[in-house]
PDB file of C-alpha atoms in Angstrom:
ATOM      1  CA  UNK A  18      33.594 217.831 244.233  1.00  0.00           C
ATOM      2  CA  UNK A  19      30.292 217.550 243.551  1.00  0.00           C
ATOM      3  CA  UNK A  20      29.812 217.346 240.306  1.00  0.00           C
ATOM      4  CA  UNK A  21      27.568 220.309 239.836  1.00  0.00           C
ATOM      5  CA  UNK A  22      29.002 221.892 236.830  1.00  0.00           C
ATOM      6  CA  UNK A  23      27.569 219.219 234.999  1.00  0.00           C
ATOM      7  CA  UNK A  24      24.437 218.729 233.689  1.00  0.00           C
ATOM      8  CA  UNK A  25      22.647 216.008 235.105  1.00  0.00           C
ATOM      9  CA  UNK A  26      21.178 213.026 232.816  1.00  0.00           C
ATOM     10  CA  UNK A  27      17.422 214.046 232.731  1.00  0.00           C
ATOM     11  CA  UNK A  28      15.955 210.375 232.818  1.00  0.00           C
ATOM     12  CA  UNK A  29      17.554 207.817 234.743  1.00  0.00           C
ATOM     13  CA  UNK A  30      18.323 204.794 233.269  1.00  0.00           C
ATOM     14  CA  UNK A  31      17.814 201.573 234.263  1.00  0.00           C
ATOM     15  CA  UNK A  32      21.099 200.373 234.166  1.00  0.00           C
ATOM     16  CA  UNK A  33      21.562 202.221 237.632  1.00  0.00           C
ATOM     17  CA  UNK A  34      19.535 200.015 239.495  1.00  0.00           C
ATOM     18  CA  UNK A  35      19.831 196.715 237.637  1.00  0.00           C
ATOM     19  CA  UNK A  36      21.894 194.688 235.606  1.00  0.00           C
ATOM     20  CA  UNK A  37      22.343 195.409 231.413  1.00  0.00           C
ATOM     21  CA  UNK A  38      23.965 193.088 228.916  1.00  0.00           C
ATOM     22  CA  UNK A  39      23.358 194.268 225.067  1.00  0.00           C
ATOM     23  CA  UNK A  40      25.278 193.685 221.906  1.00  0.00           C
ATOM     24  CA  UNK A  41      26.933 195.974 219.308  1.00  0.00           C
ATOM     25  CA  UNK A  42      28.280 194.204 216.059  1.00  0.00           C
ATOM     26  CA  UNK A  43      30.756 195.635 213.842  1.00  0.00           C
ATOM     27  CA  UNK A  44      31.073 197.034 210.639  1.00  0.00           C
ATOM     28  CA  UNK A  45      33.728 198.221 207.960  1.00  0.00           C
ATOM     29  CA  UNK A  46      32.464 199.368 204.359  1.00  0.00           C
ATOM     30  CA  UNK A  47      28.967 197.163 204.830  1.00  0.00           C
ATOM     31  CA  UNK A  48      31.352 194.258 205.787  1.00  0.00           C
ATOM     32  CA  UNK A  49      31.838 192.603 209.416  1.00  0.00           C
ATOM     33  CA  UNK A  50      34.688 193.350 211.076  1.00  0.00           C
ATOM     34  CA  UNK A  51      33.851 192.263 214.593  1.00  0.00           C
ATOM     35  CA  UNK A  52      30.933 192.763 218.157  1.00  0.00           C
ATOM     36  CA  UNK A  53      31.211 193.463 220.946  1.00  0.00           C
ATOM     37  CA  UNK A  54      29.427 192.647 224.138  1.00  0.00           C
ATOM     38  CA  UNK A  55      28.827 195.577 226.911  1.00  0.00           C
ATOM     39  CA  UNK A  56      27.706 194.214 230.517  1.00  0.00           C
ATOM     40  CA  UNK A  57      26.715 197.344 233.060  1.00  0.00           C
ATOM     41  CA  UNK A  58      25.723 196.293 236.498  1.00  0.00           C
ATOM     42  CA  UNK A  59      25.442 198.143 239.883  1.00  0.00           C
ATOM     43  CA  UNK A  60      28.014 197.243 242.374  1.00  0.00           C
ATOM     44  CA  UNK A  61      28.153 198.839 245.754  1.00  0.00           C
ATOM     45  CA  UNK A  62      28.609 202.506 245.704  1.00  0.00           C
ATOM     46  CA  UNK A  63      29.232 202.543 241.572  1.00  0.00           C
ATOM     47  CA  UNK A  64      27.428 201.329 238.657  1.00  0.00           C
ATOM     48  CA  UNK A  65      30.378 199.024 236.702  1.00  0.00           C
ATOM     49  CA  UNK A  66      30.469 198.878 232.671  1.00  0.00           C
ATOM     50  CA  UNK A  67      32.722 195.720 230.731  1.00  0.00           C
ATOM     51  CA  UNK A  68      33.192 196.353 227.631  1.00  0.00           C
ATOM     52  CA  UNK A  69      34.844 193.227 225.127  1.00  0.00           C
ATOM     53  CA  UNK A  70      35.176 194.300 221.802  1.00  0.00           C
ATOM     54  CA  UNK A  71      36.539 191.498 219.676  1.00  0.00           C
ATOM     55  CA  UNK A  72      37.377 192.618 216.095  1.00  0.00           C
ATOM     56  CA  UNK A  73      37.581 190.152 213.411  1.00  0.00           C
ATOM     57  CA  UNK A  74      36.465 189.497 209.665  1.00  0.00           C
ATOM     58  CA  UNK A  75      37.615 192.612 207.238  1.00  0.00           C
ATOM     59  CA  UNK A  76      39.979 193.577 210.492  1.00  0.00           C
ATOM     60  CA  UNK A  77      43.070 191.919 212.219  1.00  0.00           C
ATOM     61  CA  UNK A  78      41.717 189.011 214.415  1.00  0.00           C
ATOM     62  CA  UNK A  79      41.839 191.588 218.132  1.00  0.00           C
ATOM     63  CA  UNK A  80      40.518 191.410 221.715  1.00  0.00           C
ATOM     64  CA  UNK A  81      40.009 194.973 223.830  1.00  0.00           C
ATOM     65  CA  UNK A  82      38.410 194.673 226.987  1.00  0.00           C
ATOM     66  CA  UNK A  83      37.489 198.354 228.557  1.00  0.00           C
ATOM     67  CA  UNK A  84      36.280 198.350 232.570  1.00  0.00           C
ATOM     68  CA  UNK A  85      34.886 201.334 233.950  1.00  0.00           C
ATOM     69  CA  UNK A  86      33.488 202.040 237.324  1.00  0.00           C
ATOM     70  CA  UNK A  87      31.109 204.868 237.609  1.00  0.00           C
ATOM     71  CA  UNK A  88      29.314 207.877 239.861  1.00  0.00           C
ATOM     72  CA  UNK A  89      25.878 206.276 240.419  1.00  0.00           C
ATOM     73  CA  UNK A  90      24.219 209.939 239.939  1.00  0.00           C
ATOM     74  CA  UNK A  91      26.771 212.358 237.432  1.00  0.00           C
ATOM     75  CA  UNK A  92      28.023 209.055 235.671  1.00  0.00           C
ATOM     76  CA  UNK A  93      31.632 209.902 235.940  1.00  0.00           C
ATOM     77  CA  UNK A  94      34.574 207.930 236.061  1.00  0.00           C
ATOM     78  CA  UNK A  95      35.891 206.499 239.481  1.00  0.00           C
ATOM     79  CA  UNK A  96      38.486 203.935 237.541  1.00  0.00           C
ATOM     80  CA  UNK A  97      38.966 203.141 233.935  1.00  0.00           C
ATOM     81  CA  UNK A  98      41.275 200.085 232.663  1.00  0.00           C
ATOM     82  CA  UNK A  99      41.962 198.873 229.146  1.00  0.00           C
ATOM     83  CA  UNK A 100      43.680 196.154 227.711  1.00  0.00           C
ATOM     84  CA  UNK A 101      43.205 192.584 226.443  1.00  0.00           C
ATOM     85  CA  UNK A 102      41.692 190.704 229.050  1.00  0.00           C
ATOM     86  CA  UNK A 103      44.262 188.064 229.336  1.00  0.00           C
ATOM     87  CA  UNK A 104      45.955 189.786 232.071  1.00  0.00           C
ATOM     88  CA  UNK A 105      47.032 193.566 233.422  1.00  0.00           C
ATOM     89  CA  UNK A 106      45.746 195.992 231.835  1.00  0.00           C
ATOM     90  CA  UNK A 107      47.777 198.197 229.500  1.00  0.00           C
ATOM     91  CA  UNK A 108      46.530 201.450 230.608  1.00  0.00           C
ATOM     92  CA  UNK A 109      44.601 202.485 233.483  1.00  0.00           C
ATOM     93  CA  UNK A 110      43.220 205.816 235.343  1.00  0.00           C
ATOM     94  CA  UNK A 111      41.846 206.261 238.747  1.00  0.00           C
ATOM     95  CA  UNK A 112      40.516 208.949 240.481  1.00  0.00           C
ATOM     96  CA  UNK A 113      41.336 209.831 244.283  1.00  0.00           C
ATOM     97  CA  UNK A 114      39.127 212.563 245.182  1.00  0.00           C
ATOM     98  CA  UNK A 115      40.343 212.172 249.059  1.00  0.00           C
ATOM     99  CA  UNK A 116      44.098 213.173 247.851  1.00  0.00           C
ATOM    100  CA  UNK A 117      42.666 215.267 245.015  1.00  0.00           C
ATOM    101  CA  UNK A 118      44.871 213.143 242.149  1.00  0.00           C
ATOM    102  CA  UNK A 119      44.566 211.358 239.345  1.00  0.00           C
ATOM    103  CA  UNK A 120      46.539 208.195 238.843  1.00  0.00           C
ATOM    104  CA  UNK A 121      47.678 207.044 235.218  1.00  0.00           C
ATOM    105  CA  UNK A 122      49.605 203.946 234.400  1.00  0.00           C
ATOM    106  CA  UNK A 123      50.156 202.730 230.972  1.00  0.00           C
ATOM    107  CA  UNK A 124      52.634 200.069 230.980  1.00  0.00           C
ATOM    108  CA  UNK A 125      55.201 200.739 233.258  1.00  0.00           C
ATOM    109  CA  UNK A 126      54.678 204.172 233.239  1.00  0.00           C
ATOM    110  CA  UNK A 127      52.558 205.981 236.380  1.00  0.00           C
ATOM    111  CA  UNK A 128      52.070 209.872 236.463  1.00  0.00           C
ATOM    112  CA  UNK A 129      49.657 211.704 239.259  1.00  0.00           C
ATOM    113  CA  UNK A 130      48.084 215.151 238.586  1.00  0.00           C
ATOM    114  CA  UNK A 131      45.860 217.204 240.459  1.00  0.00           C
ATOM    115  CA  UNK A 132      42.096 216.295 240.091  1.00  0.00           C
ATOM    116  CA  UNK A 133      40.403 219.465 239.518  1.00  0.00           C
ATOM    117  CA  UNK A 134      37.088 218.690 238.009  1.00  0.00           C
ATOM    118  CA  UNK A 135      34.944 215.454 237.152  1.00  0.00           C
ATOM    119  CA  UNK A 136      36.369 213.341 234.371  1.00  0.00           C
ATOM    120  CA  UNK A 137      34.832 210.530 231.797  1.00  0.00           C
ATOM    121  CA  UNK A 138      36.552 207.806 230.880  1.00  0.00           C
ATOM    122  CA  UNK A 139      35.641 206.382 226.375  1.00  0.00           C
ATOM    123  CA  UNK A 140      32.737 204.543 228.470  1.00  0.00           C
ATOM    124  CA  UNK A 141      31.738 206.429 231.172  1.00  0.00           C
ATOM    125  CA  UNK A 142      31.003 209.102 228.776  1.00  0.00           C
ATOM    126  CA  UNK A 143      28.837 206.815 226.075  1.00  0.00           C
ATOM    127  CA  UNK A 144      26.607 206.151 229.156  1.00  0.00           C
ATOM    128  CA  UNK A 145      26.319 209.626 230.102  1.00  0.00           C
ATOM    129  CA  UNK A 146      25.415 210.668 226.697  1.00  0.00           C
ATOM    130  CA  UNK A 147      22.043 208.223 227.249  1.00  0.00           C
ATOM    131  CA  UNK A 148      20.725 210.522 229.790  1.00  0.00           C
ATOM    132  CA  UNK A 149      22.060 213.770 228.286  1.00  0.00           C
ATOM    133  CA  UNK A 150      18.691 214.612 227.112  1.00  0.00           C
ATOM    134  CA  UNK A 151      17.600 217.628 224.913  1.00  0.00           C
ATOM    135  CA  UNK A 152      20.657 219.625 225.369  1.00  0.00           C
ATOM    136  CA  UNK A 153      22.483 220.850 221.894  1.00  0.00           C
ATOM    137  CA  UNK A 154      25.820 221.953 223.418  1.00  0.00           C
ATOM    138  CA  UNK A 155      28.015 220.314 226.155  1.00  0.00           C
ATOM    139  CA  UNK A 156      31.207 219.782 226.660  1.00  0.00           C
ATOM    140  CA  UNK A 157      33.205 216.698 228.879  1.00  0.00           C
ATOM    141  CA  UNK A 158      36.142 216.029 230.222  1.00  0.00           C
ATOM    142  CA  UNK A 159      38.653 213.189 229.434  1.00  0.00           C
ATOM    143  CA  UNK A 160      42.078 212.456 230.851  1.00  0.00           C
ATOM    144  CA  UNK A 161      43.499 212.967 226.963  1.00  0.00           C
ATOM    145  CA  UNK A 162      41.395 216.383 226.465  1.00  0.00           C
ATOM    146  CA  UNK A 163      38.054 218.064 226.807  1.00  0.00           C
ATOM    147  CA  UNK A 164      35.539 216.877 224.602  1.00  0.00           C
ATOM    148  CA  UNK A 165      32.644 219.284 222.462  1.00  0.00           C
ATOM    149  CA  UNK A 166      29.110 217.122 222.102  1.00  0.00           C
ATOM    150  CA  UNK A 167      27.097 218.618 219.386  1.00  0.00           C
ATOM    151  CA  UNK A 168      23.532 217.805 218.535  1.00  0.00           C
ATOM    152  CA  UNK A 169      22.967 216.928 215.451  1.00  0.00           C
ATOM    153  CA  UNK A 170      19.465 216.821 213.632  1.00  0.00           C
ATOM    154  CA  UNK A 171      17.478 214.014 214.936  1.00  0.00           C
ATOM    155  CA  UNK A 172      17.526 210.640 212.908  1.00  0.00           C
ATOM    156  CA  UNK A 173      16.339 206.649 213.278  1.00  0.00           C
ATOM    157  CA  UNK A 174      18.086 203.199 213.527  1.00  0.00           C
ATOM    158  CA  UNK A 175      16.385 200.249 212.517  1.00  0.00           C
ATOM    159  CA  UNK A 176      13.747 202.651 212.212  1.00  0.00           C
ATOM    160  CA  UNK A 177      14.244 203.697 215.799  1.00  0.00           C
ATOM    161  CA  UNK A 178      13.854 207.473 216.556  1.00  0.00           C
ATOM    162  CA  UNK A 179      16.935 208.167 218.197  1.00  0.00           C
ATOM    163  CA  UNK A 180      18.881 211.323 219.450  1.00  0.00           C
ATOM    164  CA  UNK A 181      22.488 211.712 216.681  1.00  0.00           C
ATOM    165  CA  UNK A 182      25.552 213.667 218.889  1.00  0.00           C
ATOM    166  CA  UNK A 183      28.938 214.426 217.058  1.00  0.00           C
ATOM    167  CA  UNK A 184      31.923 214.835 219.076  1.00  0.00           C
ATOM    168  CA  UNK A 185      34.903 216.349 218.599  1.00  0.00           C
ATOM    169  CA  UNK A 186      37.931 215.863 218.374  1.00  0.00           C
ATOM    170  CA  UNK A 187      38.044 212.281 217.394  1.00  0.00           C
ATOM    171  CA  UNK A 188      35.357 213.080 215.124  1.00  0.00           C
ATOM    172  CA  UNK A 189      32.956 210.122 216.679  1.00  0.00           C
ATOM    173  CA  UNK A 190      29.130 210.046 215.730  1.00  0.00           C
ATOM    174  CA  UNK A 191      26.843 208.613 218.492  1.00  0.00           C
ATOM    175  CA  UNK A 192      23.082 207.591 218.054  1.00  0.00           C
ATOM    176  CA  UNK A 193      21.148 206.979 221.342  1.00  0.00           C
ATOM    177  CA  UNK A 194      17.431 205.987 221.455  1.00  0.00           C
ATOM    178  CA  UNK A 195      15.052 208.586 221.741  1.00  0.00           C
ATOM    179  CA  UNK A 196      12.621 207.276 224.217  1.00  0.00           C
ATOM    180  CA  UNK A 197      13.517 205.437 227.768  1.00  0.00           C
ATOM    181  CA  UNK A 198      15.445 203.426 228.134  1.00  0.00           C
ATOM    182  CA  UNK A 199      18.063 205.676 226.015  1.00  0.00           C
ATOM    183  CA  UNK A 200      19.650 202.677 224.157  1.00  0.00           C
ATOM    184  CA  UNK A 201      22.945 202.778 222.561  1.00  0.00           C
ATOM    185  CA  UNK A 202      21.841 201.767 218.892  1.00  0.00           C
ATOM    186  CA  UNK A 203      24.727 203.323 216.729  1.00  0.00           C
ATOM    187  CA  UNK A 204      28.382 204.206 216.820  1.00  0.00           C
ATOM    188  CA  UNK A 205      30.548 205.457 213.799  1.00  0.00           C
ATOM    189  CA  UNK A 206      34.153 205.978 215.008  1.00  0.00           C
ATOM    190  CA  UNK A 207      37.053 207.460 212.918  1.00  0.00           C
ATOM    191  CA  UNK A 208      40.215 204.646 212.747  1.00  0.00           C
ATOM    192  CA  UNK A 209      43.096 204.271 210.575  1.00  0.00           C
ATOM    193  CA  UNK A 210      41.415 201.611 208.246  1.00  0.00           C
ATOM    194  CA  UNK A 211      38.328 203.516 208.127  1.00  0.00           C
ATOM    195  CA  UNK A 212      35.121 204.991 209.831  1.00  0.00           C
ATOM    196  CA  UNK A 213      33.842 201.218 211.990  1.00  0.00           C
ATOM    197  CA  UNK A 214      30.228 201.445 212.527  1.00  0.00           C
ATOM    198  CA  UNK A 215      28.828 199.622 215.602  1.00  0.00           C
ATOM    199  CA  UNK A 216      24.753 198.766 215.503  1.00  0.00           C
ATOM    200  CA  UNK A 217      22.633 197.794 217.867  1.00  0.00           C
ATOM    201  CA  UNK A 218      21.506 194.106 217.477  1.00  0.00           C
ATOM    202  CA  UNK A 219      18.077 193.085 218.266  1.00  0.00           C
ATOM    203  CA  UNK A 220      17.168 192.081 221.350  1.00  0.00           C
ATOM    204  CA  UNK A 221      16.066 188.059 220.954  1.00  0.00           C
ATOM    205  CA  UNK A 222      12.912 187.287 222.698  1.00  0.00           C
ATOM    206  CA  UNK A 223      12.918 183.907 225.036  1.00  0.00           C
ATOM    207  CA  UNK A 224      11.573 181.367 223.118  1.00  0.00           C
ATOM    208  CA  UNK A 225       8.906 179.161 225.387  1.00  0.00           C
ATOM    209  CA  UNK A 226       9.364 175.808 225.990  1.00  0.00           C
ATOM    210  CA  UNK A 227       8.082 173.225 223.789  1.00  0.00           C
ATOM    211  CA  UNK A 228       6.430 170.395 225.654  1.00  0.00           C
ATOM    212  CA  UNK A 229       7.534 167.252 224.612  1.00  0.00           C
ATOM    213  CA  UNK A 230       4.080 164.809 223.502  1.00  0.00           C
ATOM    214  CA  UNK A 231       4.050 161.590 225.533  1.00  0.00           C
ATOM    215  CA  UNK A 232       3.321 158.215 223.027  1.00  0.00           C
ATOM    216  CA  UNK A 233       0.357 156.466 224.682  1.00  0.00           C
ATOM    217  CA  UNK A 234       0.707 153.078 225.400  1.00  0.00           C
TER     218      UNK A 234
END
């Protein structure tokens, strides 16, 4: 496989070729409900994402930790765990293109099937999306389905031009900076207590060092 049914990001962003640690927080009605960190790093022949989400405030106190190892070029999944971080994961997917299978565990339940195309993974696909470029139709697909990306009319966070996709099903709105390097500022995700919005927070700038004055004698 080669990946050449798929579209190919159209700038490449710098998370390929160096490490990227960025912030979402959480949101419920206006009210906190949690952050989460994302870490994306290149490691040998993949590019690896970590993603802790720890929910909190308005929501049950929660800890989801999502790892995802990635094509360096199409930005497909190579392996995808979830679970809470404290130990194995819950449910996991790997992809064997030398036998041609897919592996899924969840629990202590494993089932193969034949890998017939390229496959995202709930964060292989978010990182995909930043290099998706001016396309207005695409489609992607997941272990649980295949996935329609729609384009929506173009919009700003934080007063941030940024590209707006709506995918379906699941219903999930994603917001991705307009210009390099193709930020994640915005997700608004459909869940049983309500759509959770996760923003972008502001990089913090170093702050310099303040010299400490020496008393003369």
């Amino acid at each position: 496989m080669n990946g050449a049914d798929l579209p190919l990001p159209a700038v490449v962003p710098d998370f390929r070729v160096q490490p990227e640690a960025f912030t979402l927080t959480l949101s419920l009605g206006g009210r906190y409900a949690g952050q989460q960190e994302w870490a994306v790093q290149p490691e040998r022949s993949a590019v690896v994402a970590r993603v802790q989400t720890d929910f909190g405030g308005v929501l049950p106190e929660l800890r989801q930790v999502q790892t995802s190892r990635v094509h360096p070029r199409f930005l497909t999944s190579l392996h995808y765990a979830e679970g809470d971080g404290r130990g194995k994961a819950s449910f996991e997917t790997a992809f064997d293109r030398k036998a041609g299978l897919i592996m899924l565990r969840q629990g202590k339940e494993e089932a193969t099937a034949p890998l017939t195309t390229e496959y995202h993974d709930p964060v292989s696909l978010l990182l995909w999306l930043r290099g998706l470029g001016d396309v207005d139709r695409a489609h992607a697909q997941l272990t649980g389905g295949r996935v329609l990306i729609q384009r929506l009319a173009d919009s700003e966070v934080g007063g941030v031009p940024a590209r707006a996709y709506f995918l379906r099903p699941g219903g999930a709105y994603v917001y991705i900076e307009q210009a390099p390097p193709h930020r994640l500022l915005r997700l608004i995700q459909p869940t049983d207590f309500g759509p959770i919005e996760a923003t972008l927070q502001p990089s913090r700038r170093p702050q310099p060092e303040r010299r400490r004055r020496r008393k003369e004698p």
